mmCIF file of C-alpha atoms and ligand atoms in Angstrom:
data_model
loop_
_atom_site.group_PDB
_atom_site.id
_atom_site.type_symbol
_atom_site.label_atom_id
_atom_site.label_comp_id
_atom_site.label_asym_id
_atom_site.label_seq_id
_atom_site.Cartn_x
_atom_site.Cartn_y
_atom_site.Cartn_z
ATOM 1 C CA UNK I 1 98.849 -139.469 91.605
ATOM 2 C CA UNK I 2 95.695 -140.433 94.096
ATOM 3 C CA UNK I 3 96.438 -144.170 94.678
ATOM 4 C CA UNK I 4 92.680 -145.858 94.833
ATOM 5 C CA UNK I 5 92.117 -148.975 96.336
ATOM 6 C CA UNK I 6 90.345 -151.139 93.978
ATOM 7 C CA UNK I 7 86.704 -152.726 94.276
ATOM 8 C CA UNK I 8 85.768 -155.878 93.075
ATOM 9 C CA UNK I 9 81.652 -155.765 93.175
ATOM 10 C CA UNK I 10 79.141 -158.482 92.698
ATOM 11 C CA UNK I 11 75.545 -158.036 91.528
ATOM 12 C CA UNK I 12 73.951 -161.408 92.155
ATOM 13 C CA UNK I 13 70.916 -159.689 90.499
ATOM 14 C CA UNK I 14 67.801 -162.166 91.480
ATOM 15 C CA UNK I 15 69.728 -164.824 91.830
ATOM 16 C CA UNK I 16 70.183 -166.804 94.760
ATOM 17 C CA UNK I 17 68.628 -168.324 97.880
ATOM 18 C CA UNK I 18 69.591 -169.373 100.869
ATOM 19 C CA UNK I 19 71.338 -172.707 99.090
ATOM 20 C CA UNK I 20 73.419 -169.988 97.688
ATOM 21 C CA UNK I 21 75.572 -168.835 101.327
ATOM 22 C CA UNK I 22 77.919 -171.182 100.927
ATOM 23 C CA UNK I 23 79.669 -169.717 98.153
ATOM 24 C CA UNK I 24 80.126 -166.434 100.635
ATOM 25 C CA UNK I 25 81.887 -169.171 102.998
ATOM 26 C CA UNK I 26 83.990 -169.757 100.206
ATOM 27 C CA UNK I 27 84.816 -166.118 98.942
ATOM 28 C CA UNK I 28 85.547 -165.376 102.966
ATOM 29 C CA UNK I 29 87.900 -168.597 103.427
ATOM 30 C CA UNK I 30 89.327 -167.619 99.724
ATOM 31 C CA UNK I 31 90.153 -163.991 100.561
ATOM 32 C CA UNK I 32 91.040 -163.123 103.696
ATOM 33 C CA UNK I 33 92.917 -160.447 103.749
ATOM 34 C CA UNK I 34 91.978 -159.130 100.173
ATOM 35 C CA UNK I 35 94.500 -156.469 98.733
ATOM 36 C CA UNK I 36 91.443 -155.093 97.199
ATOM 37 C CA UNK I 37 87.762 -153.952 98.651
ATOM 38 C CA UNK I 38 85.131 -156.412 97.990
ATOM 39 C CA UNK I 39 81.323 -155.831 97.345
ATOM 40 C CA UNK I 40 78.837 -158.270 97.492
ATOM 41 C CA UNK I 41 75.319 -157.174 96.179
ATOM 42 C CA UNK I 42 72.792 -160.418 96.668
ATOM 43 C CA UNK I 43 68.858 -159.977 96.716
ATOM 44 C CA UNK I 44 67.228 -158.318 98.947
ATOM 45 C CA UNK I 45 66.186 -161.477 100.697
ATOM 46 C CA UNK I 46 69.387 -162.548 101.724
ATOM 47 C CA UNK I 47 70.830 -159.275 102.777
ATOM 48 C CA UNK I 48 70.120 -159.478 106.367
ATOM 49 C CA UNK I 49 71.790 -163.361 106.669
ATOM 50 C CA UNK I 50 74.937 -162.510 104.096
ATOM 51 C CA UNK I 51 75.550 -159.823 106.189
ATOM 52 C CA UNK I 52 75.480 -161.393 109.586
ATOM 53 C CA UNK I 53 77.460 -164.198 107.853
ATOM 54 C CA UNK I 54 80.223 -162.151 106.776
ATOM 55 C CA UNK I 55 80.125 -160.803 110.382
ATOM 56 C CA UNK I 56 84.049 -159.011 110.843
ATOM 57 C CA UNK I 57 85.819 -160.369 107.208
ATOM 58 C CA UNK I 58 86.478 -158.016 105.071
ATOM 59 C CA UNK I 59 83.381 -158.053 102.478
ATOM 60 C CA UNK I 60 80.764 -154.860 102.299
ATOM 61 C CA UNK I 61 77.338 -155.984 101.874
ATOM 62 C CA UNK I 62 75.048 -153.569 99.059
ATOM 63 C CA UNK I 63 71.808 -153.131 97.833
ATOM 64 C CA UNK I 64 70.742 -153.591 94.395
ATOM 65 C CA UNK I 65 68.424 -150.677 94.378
ATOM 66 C CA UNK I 66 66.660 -148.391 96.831
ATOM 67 C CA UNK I 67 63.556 -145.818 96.897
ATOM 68 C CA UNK I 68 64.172 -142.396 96.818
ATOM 69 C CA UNK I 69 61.445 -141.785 99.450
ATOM 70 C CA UNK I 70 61.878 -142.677 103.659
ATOM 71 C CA UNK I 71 59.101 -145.003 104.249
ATOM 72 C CA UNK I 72 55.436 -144.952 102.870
ATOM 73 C CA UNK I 73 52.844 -146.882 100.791
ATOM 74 C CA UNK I 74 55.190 -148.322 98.088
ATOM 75 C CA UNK I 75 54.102 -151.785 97.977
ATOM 76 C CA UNK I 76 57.342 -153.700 97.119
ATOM 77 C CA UNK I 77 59.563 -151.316 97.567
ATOM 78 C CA UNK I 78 62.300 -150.840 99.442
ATOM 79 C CA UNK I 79 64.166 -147.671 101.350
ATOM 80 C CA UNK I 80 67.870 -146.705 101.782
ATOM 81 C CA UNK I 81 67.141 -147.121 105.344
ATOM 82 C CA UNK I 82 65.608 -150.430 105.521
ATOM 83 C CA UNK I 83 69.032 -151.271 103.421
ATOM 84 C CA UNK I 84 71.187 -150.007 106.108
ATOM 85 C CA UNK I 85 68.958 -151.975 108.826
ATOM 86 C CA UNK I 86 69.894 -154.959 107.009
ATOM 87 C CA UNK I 87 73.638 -154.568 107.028
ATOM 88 C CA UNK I 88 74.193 -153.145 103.454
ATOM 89 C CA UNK I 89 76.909 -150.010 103.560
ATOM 90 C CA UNK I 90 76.574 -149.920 99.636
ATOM 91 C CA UNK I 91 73.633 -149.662 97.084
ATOM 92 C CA UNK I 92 73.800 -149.915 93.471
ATOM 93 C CA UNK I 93 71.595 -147.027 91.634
ATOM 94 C CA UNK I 94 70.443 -146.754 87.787
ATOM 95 C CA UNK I 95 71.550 -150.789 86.356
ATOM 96 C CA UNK I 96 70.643 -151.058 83.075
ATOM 97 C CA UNK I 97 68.059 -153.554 84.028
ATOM 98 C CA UNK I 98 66.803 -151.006 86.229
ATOM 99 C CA UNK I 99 66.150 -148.324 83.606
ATOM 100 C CA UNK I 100 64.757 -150.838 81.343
ATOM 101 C CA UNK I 101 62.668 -153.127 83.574
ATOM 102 C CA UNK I 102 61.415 -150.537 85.614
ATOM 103 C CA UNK I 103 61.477 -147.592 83.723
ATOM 104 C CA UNK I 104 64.131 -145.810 85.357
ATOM 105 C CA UNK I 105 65.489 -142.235 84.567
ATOM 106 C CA UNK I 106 68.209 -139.915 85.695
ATOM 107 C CA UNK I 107 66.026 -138.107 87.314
ATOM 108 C CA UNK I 108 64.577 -141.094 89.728
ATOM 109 C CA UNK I 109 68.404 -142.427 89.620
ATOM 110 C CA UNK I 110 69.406 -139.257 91.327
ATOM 111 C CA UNK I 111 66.303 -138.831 93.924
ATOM 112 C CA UNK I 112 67.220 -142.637 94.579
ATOM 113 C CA UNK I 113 70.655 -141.718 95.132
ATOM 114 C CA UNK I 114 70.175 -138.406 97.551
ATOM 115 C CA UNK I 115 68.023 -140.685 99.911
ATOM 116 C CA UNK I 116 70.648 -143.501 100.205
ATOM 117 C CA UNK I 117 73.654 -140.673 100.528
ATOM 118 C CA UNK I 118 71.257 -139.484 103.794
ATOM 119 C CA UNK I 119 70.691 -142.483 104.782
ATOM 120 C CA UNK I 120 74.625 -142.931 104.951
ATOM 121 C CA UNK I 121 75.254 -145.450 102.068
ATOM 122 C CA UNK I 122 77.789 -145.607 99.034
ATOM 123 C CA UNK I 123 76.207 -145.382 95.986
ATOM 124 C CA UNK I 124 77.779 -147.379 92.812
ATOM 125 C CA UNK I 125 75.919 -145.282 89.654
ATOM 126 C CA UNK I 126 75.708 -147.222 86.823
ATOM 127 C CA UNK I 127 75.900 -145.227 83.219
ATOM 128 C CA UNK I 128 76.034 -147.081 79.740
ATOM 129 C CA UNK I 129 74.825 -146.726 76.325
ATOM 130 C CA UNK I 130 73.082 -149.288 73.907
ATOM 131 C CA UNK I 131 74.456 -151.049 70.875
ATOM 132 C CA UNK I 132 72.933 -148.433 68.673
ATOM 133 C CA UNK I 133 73.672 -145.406 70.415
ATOM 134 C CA UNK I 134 77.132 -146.805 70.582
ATOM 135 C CA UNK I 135 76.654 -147.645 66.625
ATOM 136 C CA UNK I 136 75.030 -144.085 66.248
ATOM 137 C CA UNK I 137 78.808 -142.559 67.790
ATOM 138 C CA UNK I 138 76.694 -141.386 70.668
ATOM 139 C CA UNK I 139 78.024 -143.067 73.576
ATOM 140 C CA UNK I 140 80.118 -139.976 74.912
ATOM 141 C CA UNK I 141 77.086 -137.991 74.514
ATOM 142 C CA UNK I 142 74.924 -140.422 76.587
ATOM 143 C CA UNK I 143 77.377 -141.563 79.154
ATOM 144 C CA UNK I 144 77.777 -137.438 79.816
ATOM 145 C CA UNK I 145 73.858 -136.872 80.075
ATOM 146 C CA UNK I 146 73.885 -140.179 82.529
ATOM 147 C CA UNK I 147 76.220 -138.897 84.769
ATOM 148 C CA UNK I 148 75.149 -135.242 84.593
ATOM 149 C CA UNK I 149 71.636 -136.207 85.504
ATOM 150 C CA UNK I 150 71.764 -139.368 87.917
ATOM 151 C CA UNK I 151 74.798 -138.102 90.396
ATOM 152 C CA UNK I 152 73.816 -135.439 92.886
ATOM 153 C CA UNK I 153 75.651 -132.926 94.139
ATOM 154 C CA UNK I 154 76.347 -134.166 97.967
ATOM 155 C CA UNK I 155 78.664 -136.519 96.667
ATOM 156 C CA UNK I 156 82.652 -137.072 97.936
ATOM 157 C CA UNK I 157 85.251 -139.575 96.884
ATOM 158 C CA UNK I 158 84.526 -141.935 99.030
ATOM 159 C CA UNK I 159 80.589 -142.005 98.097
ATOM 160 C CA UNK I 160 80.280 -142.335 95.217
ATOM 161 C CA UNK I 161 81.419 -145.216 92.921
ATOM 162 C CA UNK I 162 80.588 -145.079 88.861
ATOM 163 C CA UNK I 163 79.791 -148.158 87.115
ATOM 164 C CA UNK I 164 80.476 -147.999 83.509
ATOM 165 C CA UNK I 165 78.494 -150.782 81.620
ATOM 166 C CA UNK I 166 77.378 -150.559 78.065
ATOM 167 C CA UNK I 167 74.034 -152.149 77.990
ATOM 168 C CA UNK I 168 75.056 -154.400 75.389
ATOM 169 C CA UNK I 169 78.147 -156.165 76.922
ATOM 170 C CA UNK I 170 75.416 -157.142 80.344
ATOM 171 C CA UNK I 171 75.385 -161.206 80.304
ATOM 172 C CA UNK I 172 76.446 -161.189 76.388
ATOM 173 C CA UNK I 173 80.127 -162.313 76.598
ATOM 174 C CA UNK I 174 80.497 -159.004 74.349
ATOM 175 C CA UNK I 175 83.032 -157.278 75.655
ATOM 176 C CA UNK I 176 84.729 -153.816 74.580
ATOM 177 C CA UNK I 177 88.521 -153.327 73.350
ATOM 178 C CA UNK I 178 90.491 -151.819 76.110
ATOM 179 C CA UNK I 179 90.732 -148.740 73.938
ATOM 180 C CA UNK I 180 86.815 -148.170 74.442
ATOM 181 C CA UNK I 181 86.683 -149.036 77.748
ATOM 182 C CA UNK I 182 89.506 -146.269 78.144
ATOM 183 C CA UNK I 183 87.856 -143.975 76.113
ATOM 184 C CA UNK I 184 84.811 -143.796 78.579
ATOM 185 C CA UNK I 185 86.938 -144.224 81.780
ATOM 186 C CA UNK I 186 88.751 -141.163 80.510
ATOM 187 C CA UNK I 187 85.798 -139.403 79.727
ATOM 188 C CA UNK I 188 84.165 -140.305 82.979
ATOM 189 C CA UNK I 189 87.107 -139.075 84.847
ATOM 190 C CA UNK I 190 87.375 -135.741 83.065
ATOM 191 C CA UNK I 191 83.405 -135.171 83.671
ATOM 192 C CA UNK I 192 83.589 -135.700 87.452
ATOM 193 C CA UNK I 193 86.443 -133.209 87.877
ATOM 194 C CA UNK I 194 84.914 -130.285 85.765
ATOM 195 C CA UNK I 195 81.750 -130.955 88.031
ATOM 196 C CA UNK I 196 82.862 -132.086 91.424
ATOM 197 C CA UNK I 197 87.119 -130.620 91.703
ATOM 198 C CA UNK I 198 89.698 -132.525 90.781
ATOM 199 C CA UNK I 199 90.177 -133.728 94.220
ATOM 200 C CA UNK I 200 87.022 -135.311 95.012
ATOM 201 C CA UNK I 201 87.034 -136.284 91.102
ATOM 202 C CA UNK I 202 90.509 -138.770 91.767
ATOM 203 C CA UNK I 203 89.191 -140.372 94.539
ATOM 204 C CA UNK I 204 86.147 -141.483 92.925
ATOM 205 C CA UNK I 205 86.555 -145.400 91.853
ATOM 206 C CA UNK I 206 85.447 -146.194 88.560
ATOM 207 C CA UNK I 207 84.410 -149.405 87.842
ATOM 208 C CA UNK I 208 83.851 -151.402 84.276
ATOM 209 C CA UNK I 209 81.146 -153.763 83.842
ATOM 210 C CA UNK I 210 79.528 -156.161 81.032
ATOM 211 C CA UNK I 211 80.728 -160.007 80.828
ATOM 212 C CA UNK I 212 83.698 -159.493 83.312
ATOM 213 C CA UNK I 213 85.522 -163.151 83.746
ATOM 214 C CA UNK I 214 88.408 -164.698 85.070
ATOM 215 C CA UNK I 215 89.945 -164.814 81.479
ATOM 216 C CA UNK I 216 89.335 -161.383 80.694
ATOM 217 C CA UNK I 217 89.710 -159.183 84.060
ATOM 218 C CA UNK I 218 93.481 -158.692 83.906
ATOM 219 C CA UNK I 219 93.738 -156.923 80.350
ATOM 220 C CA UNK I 220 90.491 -155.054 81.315
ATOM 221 C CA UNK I 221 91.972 -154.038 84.853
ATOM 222 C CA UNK I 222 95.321 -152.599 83.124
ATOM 223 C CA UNK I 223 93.233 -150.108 81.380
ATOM 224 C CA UNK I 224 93.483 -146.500 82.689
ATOM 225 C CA UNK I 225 90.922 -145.455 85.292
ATOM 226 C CA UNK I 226 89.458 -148.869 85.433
ATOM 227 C CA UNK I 227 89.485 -149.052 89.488
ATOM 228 C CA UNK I 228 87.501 -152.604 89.432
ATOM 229 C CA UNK I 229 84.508 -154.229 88.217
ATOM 230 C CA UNK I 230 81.019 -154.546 88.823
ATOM 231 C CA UNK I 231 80.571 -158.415 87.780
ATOM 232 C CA UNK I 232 77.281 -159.946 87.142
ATOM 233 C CA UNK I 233 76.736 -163.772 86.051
ATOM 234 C CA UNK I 234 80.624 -164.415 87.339
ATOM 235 C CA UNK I 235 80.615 -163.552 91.030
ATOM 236 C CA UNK I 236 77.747 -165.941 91.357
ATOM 237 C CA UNK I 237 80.248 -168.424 91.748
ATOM 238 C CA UNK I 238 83.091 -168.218 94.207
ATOM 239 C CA UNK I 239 85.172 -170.081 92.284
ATOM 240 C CA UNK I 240 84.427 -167.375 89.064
ATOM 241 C CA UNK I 241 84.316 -164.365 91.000
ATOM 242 C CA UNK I 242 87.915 -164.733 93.144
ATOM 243 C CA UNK I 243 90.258 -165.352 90.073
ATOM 244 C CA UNK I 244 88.829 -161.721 89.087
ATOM 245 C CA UNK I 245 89.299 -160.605 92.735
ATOM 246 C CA UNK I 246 93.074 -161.799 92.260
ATOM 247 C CA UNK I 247 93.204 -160.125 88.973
ATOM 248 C CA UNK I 248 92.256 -156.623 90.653
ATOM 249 C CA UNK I 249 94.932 -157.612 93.320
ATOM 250 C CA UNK I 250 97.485 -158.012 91.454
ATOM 251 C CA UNK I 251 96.871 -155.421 88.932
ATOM 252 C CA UNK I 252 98.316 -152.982 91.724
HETATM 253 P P1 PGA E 1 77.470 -159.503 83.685
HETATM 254 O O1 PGA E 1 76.618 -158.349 84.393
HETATM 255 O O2 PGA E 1 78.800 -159.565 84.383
HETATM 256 O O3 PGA E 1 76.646 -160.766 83.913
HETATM 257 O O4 PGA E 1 77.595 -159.151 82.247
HETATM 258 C C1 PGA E 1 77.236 -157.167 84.809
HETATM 259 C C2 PGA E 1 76.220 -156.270 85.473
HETATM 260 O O5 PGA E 1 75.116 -156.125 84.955
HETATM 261 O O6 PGA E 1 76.513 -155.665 86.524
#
C-alpha cells in the first residue's frame, strides 16, 4: 500500500494581522519535528513575513487563491508567481467561499490551477456539495463534476492535494459521520485513478474539511483515505490547531 505522509493545512481565510505571528512562534516551538507535513495558508498580507518567520522549521507557507493569468491589469488580484515571490510553495484553488463569493467555476478553478502548477506550486483543490444537493442524493454526482472539471491534466502525486469539504459543514460545527466522509474519500480516490493511473492516483493526499477540531480530528483521521485536514476557524489558534496536528501524528 502507498504510505502518504499526512498534511495538516490551515486556511486562516481573512483573518489575521500582524498581532497574529505569534501564534506561528507557537505552532514552530510546539512542533518541531512534526511526524506530519504542515500547511499554513494566512492572507495574502502576511505571506511574505510568515514565511521569512518560519525561515528553516518545518511549516510550508500557501496561498489562498491565485489568478490564472501571469501578470496584467487585474486590479486586486494576485498571480501564482507573485505567490511564489512571497515564499508560498502551496496555493489553495476552488474554496467554497471562493465559488460563492467570487463566482468561481471549474472552469476558472482549473485555469487558476494550470498557472500555479507552471509557476511551480502545489495546488490543494477544494470539491464539496451543498446541504441540498447532499439532501437531493447528489453529492457523488457533484463531487465527480468538481473534480473532473477543476483538476488539470499536468498533475502528479506530489501536486496535487484534494480538499473534500461539503459546503455546509464550513464554520457550522456540522460535521459528517465517518461513513460519509468515507464514502466521498472513496469516491475521490477511485475518480483520480480512472483519470490520472493508479500510481499517481495513491500518492495524491486527500484531505477532509468542514468544522475540523481538536475533539473531533482523531475519529475523522481513522477514516479511509482521509490523509489530513484542511482546518479553517481552528488553526487560527495554535493552541486549537496542534492538538489536530497531534491527532494526524498519531493516527499513523
Ligand atoms: P472550518 O473551515 O474549519 O472553519 O469549518 C474549513 C475550510 O473552509 O477550509
Amino acid at each position: 500500500m502507498t504510505k502518504r505522509r499526512k498534511l495538516a493545512a490551515g486556511n486562516w481565510k481573512m483573518n489575521g494581522t500582524s498581532a497574529e505571528l505569534g501564534e506561528v512562534s507557537a505552532l514552530i516551538k510546539a512542533h518541531p519535528a512534526p511526524g506530519c507535513d504542515i500547511l499554513l495558508c494566512p492572507p495574502a498580507t502576511l505571506l511574505s513575513r510568515m514565511a521569512g518567520q518560519i525561515g528553516d522549521a518545518p511549516i510550508a507557507v500557501g496561498g489562498q487563491d491565485c489568478h490564472a493569468e501571469l501578470s496584467g491589469a487585474h486590479t486586486g488580484d494576485i498571480s501564482a508567481g507573485m505567490l511564489v515571490d512571497a515564499g508560498a510553495s502551496h496555493v489553495i484553488l476552488g474554496h467554497s467561499e471562493r465559488r460563492s463569493d467570487h463566482d468561481e467555476h471549474d472552469e476558472d478553478v482549473r485555469a487558476k490551477a494550470r498557472a500555479a502548477l507552471a509557476a511551480g506550486l502545489k495546488v490543494v483543490i477544494c470539491v464539496g456539495e451543498t446541504l441540498a444537493e447532499r439532501e437531493a442524493a447528489n453529492t457523488l454526482e457533484i463531487i465527480g463534476g468538481q473534480l473532473a472539471g477543476s483538476i488539470p491534466d499536468l498533475v502528479t502525486g506530489d501536486t496535487l492535494i484534494v480538499a473534500y469539504e461539503p459546503v455546509w459543514a464550513i464554520g457550522t460545527g456540522k460535521v459528517p459521520t465517518t461513513d460519509q466522509i468515507g464514502e466521498v474519500h472513496d469516491f475521490i480516490r477511485l475518480k483520480l485513478e480512472k483519470r490520472l493511473g493508479a500510481g499517481v492516483a495513491l500518492s495524491v493526499r486527500i484531505l477532509y474539511g468542514g468544522s475540523v477540531k481538536a475533539s473531533n480530528a482523531a475519529e475523522i483521521f481513522a477514516v479511509s483515505n482521509v490523509d489530513g485536514a484542511l482546518v479553517g476557524g481552528a488553526s487560527l489558534k495554535s493552541a486549537d490547531f496542534s492538538p489536530i496536528i497531534a491527532a494526524l501524528e498519531a493516527s499513523g
